[in-house]
PDB file of C-alpha atoms in Angstrom:
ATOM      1  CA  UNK A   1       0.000   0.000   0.000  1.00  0.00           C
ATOM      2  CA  UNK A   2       3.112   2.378  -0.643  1.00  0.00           C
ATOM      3  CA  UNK A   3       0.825   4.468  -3.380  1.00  0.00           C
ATOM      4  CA  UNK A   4      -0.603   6.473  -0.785  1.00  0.00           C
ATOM      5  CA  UNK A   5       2.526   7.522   0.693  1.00  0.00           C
ATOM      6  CA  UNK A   6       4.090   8.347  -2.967  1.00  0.00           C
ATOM      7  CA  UNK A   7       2.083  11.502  -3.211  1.00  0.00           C
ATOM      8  CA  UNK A   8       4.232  13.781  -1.250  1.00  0.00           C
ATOM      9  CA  UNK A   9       7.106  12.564  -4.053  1.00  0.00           C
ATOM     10  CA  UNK A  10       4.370  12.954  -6.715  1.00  0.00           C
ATOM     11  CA  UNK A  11       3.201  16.593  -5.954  1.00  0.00           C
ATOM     12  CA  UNK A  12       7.189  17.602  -5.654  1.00  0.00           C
ATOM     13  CA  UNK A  13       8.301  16.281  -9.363  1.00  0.00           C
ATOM     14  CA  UNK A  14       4.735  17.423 -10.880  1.00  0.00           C
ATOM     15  CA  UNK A  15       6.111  21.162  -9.113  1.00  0.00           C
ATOM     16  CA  UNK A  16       9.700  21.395  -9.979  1.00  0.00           C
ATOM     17  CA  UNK A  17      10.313  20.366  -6.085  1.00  0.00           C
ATOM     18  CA  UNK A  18      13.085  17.972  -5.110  1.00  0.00           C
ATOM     19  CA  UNK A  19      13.182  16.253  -1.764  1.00  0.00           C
ATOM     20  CA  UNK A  20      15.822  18.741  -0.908  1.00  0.00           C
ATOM     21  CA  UNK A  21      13.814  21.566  -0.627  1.00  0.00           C
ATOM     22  CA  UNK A  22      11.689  23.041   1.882  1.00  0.00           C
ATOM     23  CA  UNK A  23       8.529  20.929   3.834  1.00  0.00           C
ATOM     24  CA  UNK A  24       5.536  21.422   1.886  1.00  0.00           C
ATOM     25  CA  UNK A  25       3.533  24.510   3.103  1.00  0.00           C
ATOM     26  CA  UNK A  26      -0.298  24.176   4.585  1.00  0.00           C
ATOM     27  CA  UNK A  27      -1.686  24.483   1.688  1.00  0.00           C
ATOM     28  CA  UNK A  28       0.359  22.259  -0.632  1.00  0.00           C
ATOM     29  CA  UNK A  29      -0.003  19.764   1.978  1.00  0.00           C
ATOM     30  CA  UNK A  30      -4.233  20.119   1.211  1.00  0.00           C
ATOM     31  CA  UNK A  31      -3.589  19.793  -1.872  1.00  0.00           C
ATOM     32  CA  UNK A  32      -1.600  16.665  -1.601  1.00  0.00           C
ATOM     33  CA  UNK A  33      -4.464  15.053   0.680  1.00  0.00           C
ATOM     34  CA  UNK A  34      -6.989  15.594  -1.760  1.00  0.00           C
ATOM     35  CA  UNK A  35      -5.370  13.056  -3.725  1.00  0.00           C
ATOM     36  CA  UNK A  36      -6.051  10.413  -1.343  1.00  0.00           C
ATOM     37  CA  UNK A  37      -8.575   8.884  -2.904  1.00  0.00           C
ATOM     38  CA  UNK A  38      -6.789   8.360  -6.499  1.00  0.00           C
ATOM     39  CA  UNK A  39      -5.047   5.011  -5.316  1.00  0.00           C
ATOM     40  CA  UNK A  40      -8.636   3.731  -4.017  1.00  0.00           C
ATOM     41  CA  UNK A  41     -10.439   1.943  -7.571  1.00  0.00           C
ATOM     42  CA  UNK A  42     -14.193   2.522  -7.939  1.00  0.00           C
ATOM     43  CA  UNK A  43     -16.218  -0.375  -6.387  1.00  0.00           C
ATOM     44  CA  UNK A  44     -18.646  -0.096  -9.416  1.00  0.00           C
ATOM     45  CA  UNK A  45     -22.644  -0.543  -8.998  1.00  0.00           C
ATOM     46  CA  UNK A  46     -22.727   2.065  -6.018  1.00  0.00           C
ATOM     47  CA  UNK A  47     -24.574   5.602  -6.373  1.00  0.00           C
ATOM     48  CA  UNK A  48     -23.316   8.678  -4.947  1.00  0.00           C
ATOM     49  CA  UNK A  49     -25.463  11.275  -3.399  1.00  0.00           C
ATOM     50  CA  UNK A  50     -25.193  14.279  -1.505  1.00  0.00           C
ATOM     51  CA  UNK A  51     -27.431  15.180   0.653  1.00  0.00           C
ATOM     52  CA  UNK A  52     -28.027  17.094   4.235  1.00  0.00           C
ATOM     53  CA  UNK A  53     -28.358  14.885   7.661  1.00  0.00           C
ATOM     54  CA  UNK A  54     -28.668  16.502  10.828  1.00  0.00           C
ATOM     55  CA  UNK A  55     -27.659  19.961   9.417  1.00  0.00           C
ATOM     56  CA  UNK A  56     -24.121  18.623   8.176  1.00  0.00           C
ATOM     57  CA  UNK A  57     -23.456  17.841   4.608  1.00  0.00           C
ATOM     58  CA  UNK A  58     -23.155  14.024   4.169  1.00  0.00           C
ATOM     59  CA  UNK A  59     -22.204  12.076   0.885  1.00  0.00           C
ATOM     60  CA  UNK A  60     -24.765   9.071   0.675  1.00  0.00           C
ATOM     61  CA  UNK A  61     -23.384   5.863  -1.237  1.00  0.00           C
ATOM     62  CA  UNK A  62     -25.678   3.550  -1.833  1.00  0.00           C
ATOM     63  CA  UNK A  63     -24.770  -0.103  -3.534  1.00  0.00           C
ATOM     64  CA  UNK A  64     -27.100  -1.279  -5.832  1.00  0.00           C
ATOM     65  CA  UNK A  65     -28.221  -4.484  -3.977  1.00  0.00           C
ATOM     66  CA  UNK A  66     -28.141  -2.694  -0.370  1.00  0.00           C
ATOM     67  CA  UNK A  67     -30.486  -3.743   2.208  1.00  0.00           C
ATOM     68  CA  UNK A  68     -32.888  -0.643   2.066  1.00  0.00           C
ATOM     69  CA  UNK A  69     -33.121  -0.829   6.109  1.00  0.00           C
ATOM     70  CA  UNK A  70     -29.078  -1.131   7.136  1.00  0.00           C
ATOM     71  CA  UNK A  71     -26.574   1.985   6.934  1.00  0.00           C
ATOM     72  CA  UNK A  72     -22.811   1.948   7.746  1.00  0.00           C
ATOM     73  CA  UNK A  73     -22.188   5.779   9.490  1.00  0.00           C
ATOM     74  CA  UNK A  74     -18.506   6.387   7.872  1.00  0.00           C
ATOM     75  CA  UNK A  75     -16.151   8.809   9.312  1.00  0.00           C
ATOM     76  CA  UNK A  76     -13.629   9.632   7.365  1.00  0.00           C
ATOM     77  CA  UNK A  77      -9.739  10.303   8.566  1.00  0.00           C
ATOM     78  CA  UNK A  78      -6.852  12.328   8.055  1.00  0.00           C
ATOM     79  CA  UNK A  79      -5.712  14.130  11.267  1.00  0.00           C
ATOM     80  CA  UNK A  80      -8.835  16.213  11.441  1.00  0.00           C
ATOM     81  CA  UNK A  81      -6.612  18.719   9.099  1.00  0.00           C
ATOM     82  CA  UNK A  82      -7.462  16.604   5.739  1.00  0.00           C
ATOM     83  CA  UNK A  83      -9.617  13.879   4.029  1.00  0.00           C
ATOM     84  CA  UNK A  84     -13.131  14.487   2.920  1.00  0.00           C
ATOM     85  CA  UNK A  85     -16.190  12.868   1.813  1.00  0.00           C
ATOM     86  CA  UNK A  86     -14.372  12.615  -1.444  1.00  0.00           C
ATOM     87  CA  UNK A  87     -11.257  11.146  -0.292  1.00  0.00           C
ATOM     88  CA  UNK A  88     -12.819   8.517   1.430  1.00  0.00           C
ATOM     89  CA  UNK A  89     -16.029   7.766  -0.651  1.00  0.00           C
ATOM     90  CA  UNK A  90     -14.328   4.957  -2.728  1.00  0.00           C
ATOM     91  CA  UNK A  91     -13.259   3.060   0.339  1.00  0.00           C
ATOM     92  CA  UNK A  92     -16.024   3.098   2.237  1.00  0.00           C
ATOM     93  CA  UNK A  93     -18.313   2.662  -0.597  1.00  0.00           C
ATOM     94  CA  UNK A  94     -15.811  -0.558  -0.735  1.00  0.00           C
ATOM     95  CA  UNK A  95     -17.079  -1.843   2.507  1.00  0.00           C
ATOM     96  CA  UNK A  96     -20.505  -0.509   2.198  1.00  0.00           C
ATOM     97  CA  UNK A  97     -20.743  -2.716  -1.088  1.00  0.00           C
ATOM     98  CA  UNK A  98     -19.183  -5.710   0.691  1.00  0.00           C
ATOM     99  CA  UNK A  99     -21.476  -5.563   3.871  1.00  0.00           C
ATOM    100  CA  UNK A 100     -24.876  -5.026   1.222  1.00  0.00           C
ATOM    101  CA  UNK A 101     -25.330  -1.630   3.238  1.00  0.00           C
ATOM    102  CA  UNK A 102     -26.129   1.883   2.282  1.00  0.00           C
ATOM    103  CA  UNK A 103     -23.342   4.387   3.659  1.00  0.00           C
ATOM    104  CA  UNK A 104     -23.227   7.434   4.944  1.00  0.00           C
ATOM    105  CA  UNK A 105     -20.105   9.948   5.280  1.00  0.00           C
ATOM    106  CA  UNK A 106     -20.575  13.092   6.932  1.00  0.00           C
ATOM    107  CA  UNK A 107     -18.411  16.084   5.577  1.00  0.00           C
ATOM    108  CA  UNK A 108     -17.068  17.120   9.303  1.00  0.00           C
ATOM    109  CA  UNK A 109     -15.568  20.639  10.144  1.00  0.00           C
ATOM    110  CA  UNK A 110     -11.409  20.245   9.852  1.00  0.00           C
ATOM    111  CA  UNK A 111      -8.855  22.064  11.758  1.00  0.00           C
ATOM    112  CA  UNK A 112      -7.828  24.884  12.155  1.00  0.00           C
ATOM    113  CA  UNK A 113     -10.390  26.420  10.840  1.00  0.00           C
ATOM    114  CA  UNK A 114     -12.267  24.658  13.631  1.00  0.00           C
ATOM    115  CA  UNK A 115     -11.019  23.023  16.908  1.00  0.00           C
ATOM    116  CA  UNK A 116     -12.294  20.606  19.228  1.00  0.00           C
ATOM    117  CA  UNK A 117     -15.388  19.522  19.797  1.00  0.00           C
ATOM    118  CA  UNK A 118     -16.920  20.873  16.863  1.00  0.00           C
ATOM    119  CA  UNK A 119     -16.220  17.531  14.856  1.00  0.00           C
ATOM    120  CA  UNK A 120     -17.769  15.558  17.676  1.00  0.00           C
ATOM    121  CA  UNK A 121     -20.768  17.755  17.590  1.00  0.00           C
ATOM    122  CA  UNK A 122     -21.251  17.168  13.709  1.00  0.00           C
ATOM    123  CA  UNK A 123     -20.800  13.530  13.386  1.00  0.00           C
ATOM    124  CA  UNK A 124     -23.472  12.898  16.896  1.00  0.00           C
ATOM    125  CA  UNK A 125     -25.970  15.225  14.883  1.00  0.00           C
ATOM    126  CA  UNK A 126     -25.700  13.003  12.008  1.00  0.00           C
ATOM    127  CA  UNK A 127     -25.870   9.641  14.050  1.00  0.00           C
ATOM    128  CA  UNK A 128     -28.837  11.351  15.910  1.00  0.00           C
ATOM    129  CA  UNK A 129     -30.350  11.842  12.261  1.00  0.00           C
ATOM    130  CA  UNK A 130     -29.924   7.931  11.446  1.00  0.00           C
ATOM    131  CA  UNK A 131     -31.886   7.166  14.775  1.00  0.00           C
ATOM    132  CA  UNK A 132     -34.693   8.553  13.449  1.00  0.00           C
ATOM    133  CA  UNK A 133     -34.601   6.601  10.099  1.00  0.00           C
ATOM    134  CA  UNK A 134     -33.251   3.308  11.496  1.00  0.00           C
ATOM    135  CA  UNK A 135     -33.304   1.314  14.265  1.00  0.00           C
ATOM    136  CA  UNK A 136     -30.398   1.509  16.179  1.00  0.00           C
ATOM    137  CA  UNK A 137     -29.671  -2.524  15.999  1.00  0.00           C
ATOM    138  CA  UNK A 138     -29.647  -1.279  12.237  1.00  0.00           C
ATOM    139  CA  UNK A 139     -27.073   1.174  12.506  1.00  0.00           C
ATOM    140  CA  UNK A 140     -23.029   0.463  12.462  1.00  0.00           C
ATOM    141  CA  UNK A 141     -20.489   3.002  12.737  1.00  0.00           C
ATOM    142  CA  UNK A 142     -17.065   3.012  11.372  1.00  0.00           C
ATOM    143  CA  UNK A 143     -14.132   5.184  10.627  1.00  0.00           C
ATOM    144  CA  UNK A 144     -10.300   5.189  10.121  1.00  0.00           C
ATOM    145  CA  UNK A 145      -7.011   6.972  11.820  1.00  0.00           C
ATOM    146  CA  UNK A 146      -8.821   9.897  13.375  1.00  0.00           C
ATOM    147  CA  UNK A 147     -12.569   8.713  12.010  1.00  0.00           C
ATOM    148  CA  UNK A 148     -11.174   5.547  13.863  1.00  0.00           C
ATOM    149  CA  UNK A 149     -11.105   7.320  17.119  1.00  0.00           C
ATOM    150  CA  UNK A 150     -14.637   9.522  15.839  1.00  0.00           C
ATOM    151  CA  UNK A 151     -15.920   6.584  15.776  1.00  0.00           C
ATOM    152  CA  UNK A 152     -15.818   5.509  19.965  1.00  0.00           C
ATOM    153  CA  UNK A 153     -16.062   8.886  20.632  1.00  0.00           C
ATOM    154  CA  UNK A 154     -19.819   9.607  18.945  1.00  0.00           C
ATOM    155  CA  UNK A 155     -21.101   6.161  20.959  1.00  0.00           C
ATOM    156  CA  UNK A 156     -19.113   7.956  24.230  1.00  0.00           C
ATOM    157  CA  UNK A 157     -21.535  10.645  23.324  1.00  0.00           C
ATOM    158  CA  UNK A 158     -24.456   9.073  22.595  1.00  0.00           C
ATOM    159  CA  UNK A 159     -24.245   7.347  25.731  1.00  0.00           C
ATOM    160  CA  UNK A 160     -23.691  10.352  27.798  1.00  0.00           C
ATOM    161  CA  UNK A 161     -27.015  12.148  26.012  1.00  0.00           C
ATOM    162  CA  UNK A 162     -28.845   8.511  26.718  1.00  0.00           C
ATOM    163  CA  UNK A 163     -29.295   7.824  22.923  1.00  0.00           C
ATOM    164  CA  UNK A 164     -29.762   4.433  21.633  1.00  0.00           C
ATOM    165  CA  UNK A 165     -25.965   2.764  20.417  1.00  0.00           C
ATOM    166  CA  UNK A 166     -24.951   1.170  17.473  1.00  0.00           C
ATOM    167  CA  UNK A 167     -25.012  -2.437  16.730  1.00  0.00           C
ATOM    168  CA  UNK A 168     -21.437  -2.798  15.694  1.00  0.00           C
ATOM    169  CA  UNK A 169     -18.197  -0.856  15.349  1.00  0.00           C
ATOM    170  CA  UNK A 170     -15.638  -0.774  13.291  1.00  0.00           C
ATOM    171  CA  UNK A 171     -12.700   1.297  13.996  1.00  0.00           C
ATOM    172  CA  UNK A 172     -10.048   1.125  10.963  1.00  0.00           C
ATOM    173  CA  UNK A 173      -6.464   1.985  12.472  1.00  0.00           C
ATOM    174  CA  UNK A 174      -7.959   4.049  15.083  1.00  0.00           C
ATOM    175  CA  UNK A 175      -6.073   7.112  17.018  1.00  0.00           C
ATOM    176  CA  UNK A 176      -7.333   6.361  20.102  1.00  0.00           C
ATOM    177  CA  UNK A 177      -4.481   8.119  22.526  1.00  0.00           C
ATOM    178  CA  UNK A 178      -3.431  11.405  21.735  1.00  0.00           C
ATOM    179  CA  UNK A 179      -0.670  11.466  24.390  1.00  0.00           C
ATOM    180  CA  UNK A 180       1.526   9.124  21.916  1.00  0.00           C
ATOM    181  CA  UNK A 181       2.192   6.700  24.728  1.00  0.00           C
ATOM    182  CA  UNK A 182       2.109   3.680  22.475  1.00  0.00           C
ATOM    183  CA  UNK A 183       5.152   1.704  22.607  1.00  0.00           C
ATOM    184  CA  UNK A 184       4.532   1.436  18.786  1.00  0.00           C
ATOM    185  CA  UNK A 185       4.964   5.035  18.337  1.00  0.00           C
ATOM    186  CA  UNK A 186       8.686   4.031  18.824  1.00  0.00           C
ATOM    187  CA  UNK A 187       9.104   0.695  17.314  1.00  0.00           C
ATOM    188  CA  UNK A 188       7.326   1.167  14.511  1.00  0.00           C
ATOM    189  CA  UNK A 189       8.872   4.727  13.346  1.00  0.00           C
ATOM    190  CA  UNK A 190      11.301   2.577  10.945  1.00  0.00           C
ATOM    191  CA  UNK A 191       8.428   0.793   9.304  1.00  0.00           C
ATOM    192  CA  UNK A 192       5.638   3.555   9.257  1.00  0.00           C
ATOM    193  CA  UNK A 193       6.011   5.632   5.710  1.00  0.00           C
ATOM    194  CA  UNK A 194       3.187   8.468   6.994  1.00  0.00           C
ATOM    195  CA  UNK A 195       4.173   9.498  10.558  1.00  0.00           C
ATOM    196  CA  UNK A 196       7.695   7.626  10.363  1.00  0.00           C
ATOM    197  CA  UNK A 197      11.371   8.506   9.001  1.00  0.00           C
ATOM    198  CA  UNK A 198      12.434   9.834   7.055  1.00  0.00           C
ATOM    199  CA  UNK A 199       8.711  12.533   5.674  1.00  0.00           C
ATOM    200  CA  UNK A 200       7.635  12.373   9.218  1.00  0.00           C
ATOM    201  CA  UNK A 201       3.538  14.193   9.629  1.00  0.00           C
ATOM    202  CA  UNK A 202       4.143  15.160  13.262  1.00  0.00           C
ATOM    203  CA  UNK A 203       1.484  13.859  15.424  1.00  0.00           C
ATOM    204  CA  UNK A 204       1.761  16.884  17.807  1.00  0.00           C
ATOM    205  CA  UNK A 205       1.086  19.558  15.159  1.00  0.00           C
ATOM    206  CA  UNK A 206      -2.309  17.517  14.416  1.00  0.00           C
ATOM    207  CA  UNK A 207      -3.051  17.519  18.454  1.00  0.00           C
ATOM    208  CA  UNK A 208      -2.555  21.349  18.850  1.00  0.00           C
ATOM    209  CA  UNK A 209      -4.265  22.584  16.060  1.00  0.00           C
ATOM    210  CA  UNK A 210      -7.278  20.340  17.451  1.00  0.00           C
ATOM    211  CA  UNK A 211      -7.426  20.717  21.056  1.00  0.00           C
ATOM    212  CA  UNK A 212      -8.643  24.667  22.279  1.00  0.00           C
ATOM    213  CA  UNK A 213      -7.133  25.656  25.453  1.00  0.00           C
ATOM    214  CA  UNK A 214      -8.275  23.126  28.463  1.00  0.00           C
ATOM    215  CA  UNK A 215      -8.706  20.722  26.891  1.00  0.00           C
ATOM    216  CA  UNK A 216      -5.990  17.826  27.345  1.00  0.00           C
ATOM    217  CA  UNK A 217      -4.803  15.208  25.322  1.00  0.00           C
ATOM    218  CA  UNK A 218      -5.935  12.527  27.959  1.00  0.00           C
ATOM    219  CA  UNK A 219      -9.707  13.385  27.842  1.00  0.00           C
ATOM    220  CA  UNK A 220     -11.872  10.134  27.060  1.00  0.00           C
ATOM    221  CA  UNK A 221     -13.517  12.065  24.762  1.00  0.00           C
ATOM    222  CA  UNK A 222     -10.527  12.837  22.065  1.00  0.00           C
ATOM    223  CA  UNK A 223      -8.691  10.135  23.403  1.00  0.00           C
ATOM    224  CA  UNK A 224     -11.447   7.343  23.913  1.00  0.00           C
ATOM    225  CA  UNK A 225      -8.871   4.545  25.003  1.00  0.00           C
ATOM    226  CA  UNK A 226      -8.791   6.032  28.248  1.00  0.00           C
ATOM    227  CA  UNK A 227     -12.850   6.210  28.426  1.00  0.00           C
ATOM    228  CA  UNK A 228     -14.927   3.963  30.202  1.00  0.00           C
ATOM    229  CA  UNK A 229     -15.691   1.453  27.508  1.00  0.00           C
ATOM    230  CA  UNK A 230     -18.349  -0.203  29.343  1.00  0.00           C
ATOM    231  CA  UNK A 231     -22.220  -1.516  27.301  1.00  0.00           C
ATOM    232  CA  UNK A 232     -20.434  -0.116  24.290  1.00  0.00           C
ATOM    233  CA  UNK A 233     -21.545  -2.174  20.645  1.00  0.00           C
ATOM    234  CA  UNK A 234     -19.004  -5.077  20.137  1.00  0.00           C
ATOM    235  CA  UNK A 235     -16.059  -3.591  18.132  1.00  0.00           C
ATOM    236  CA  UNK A 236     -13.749  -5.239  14.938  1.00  0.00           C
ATOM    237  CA  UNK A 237     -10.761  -3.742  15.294  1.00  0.00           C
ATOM    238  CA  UNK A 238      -8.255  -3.514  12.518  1.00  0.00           C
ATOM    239  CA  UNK A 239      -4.434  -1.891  11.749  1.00  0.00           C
ATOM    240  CA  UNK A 240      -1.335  -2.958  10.066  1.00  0.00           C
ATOM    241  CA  UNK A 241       1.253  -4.210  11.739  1.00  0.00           C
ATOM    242  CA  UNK A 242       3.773  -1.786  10.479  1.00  0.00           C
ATOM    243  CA  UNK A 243       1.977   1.639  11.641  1.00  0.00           C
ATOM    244  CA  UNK A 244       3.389   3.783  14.504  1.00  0.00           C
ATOM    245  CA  UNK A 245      -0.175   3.505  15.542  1.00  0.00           C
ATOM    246  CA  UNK A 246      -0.648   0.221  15.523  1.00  0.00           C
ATOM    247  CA  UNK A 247      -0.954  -0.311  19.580  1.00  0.00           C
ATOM    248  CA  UNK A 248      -3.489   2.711  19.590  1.00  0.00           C
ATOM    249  CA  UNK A 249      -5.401  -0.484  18.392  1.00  0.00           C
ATOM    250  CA  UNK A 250      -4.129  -3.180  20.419  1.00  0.00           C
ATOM    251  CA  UNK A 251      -4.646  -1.199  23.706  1.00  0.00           C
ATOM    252  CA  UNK A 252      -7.750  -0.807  22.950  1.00  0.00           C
ATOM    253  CA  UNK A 253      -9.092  -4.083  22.514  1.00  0.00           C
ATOM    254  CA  UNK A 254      -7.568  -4.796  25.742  1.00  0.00           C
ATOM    255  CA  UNK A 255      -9.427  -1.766  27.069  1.00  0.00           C
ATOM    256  CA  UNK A 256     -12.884  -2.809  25.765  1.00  0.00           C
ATOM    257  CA  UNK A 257     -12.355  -6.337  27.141  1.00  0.00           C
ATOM    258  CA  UNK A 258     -11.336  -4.976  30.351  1.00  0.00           C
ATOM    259  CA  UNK A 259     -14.594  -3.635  30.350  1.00  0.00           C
ATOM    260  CA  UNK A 260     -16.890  -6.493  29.112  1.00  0.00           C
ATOM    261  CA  UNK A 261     -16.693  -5.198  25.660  1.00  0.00           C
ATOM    262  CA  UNK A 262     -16.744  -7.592  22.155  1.00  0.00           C
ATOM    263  CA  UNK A 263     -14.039  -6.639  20.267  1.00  0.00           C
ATOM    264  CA  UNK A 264     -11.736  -8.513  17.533  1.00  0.00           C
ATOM    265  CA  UNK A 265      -8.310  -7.387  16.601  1.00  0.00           C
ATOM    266  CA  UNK A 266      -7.638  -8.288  13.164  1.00  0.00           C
ATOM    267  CA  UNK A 267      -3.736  -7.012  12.463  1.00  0.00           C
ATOM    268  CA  UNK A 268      -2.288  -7.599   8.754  1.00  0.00           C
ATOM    269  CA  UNK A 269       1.499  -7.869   9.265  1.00  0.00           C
ATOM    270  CA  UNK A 270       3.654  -5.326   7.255  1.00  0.00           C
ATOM    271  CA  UNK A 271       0.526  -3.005   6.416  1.00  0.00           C
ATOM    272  CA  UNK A 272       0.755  -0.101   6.839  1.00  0.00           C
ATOM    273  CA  UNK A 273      -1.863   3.169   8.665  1.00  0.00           C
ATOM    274  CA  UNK A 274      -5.376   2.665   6.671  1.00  0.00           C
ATOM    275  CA  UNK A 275      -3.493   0.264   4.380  1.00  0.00           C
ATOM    276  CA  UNK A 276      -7.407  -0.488   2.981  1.00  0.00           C
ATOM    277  CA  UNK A 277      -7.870   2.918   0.565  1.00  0.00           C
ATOM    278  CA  UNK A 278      -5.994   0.977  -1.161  1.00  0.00           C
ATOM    279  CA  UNK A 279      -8.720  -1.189  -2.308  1.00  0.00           C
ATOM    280  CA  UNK A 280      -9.349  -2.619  -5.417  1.00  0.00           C
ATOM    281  CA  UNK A 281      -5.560  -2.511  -6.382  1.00  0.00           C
ATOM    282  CA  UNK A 282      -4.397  -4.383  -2.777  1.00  0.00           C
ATOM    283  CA  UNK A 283      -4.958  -7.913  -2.158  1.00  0.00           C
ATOM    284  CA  UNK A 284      -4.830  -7.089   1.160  1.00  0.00           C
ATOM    285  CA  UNK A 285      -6.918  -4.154   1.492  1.00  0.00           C
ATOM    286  CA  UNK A 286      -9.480  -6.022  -0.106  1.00  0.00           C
ATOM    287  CA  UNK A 287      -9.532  -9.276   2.037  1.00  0.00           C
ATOM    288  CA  UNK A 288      -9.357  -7.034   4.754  1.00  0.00           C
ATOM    289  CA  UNK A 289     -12.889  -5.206   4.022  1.00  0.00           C
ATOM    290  CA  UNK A 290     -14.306  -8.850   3.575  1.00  0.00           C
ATOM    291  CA  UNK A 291     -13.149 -10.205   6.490  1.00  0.00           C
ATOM    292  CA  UNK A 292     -14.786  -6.649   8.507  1.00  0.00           C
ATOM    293  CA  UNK A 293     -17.791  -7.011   5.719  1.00  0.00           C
ATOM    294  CA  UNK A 294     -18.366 -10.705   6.631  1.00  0.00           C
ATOM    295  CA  UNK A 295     -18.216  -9.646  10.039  1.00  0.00           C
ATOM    296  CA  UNK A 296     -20.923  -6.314  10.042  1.00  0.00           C
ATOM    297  CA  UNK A 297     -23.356  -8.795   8.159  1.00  0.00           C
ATOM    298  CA  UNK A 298     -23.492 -10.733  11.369  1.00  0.00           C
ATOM    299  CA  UNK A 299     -24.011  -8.425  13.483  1.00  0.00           C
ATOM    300  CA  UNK A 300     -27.011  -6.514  11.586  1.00  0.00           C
ATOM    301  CA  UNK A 301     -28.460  -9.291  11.107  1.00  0.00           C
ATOM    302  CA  UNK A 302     -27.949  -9.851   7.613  1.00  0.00           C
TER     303      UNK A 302
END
């Protein structure tokens, strides 16, 4: 899955840039991530709409053969600084197509133009909007890198607000601790070609452009591993095994067991951070969304 992580060398040559020169700026960087999608293929046989759900914009893909009374709520990574509806629409439509679900991805505020908690507030309206179209044992949520974490963090809320929780989770190499206190944020730094040597994406610049003032890395709520898990929806977790993030998932199937929580780990060795956009074109990536497909069918009862 290097494709993804080719783009940075990509935008330089198409600009006259050699490694050499400066970092790319803010806004090459955007430009860059809106790319992400290009090493995803098209499913085929799913329609795209977009639509409005709970005030927030939301792109609506919808395979052709879909159970008309399932949706997959898909939250889309990328730091909270990048990734879009667009970026992500091909995967998830991927996993949508697999599971025979409609999905739904909402177009969430990004930072800095907006901190902390305004994501969280989005993505809950939008799950609040799917309560009152399905019923909740209908309803699955799923997400990767910082969707991953989204992902516990809207049930966190939901609970908290006393609203109905999904049947199923499936966080897709989740950023679940925001202090970086994995051990893999170490080991792995060789082997991980996004946050690793030698184009490091520093993890800390994505935490302080997030978090306002008072508000700490530790909270549950931005960094759910350290939430109480407990009557949370059973949870398929997966990662690769060479992503500096990659015990940000480990941890926290340990964490939901700890607390009587399902939840399946399901690492591919030598994969790297949301190795699956690459599907279509990965072998892995795409027995990966089957296995987490095969899975979500059980669990909605298909």
């Amino acid at each position: 899955m290097d494709d993804i992580y080719t783009l940075d060398s990509f935008y330089r040559r198409s600009n006259g840039l050699s490694q050499a020169d400066p970092p790319l700026t803010f806004e090459q960087r955007r430009v860059v991530d809106s790319h992400w999608g290009d090493v995803t293929a098209e499913p085929g046989g799913v329609d795209y709409t977009e639509r409005e759900l709970g005030g927030v914009p939301v792109l609506w893909a919808v395979p052709r053969d879909a159970a008309p009374d399932r949706v997959l709520l898909c939250l889309h990574g990328g730091g909270y600084v990048g990734g879009s509806i667009y970026t992500h629409r091909k995967l998830y439509a991927h996993l949508a197509k697999a599971a025979g679900v409609s999905a739904v991805l909402p177009s969430y505020s990004l930072t800095p133009e907006r901190q902390y908690p305004t994501q969280l507030d989005e993505v809950t309206a939008v799950y609040r909007a799917l309560l009152e179209r399905y019923e909740p044992g209908h309803v699955a949520v799923t997400g990767d890198s910082a969707g991953g974490g989204l992902t516990l963090s809207v049930q966190l809320r939901a609970r908290a607000e006393g609203l109905p929780l999904a049947a199923a989770l499936v966080p897709i190499s989740p950023w679940t601790d925001m202090t970086q206190s994995a051990a893999s944020i170490v080991t792995n730094r060789p082997t991980d070609l996004l946050f690793g040597d030698p184009y490091p994406m520093s993890i800390d610049g994505l935490v302080a452009m997030l978090l306002p003032e008072g508000v700490k890395p530790d909270d549950p709520l931005v960094s759910p591993l350290f939430a109480d898990l407990s009557g949370l929806p059973p949870m398929y977790v997966q990662a690769g095994g060479a992503e500096m993030l990659l015990d940000d998932a480990v941890r926290l199937q340990r964490a939901a067991h700890e607390h009587g929580v399902e939840a399946e780990l399901d690492v591919t060795a030598g994969e790297q951070h949301t190795f699956q956009m690459s599907a279509g074109r990965s072998a892995a990536a795409d027995a990966a969304i089957a296995r987490a497909a095969a899975w979500l069918r059980v669990k909605l009862g298909l």
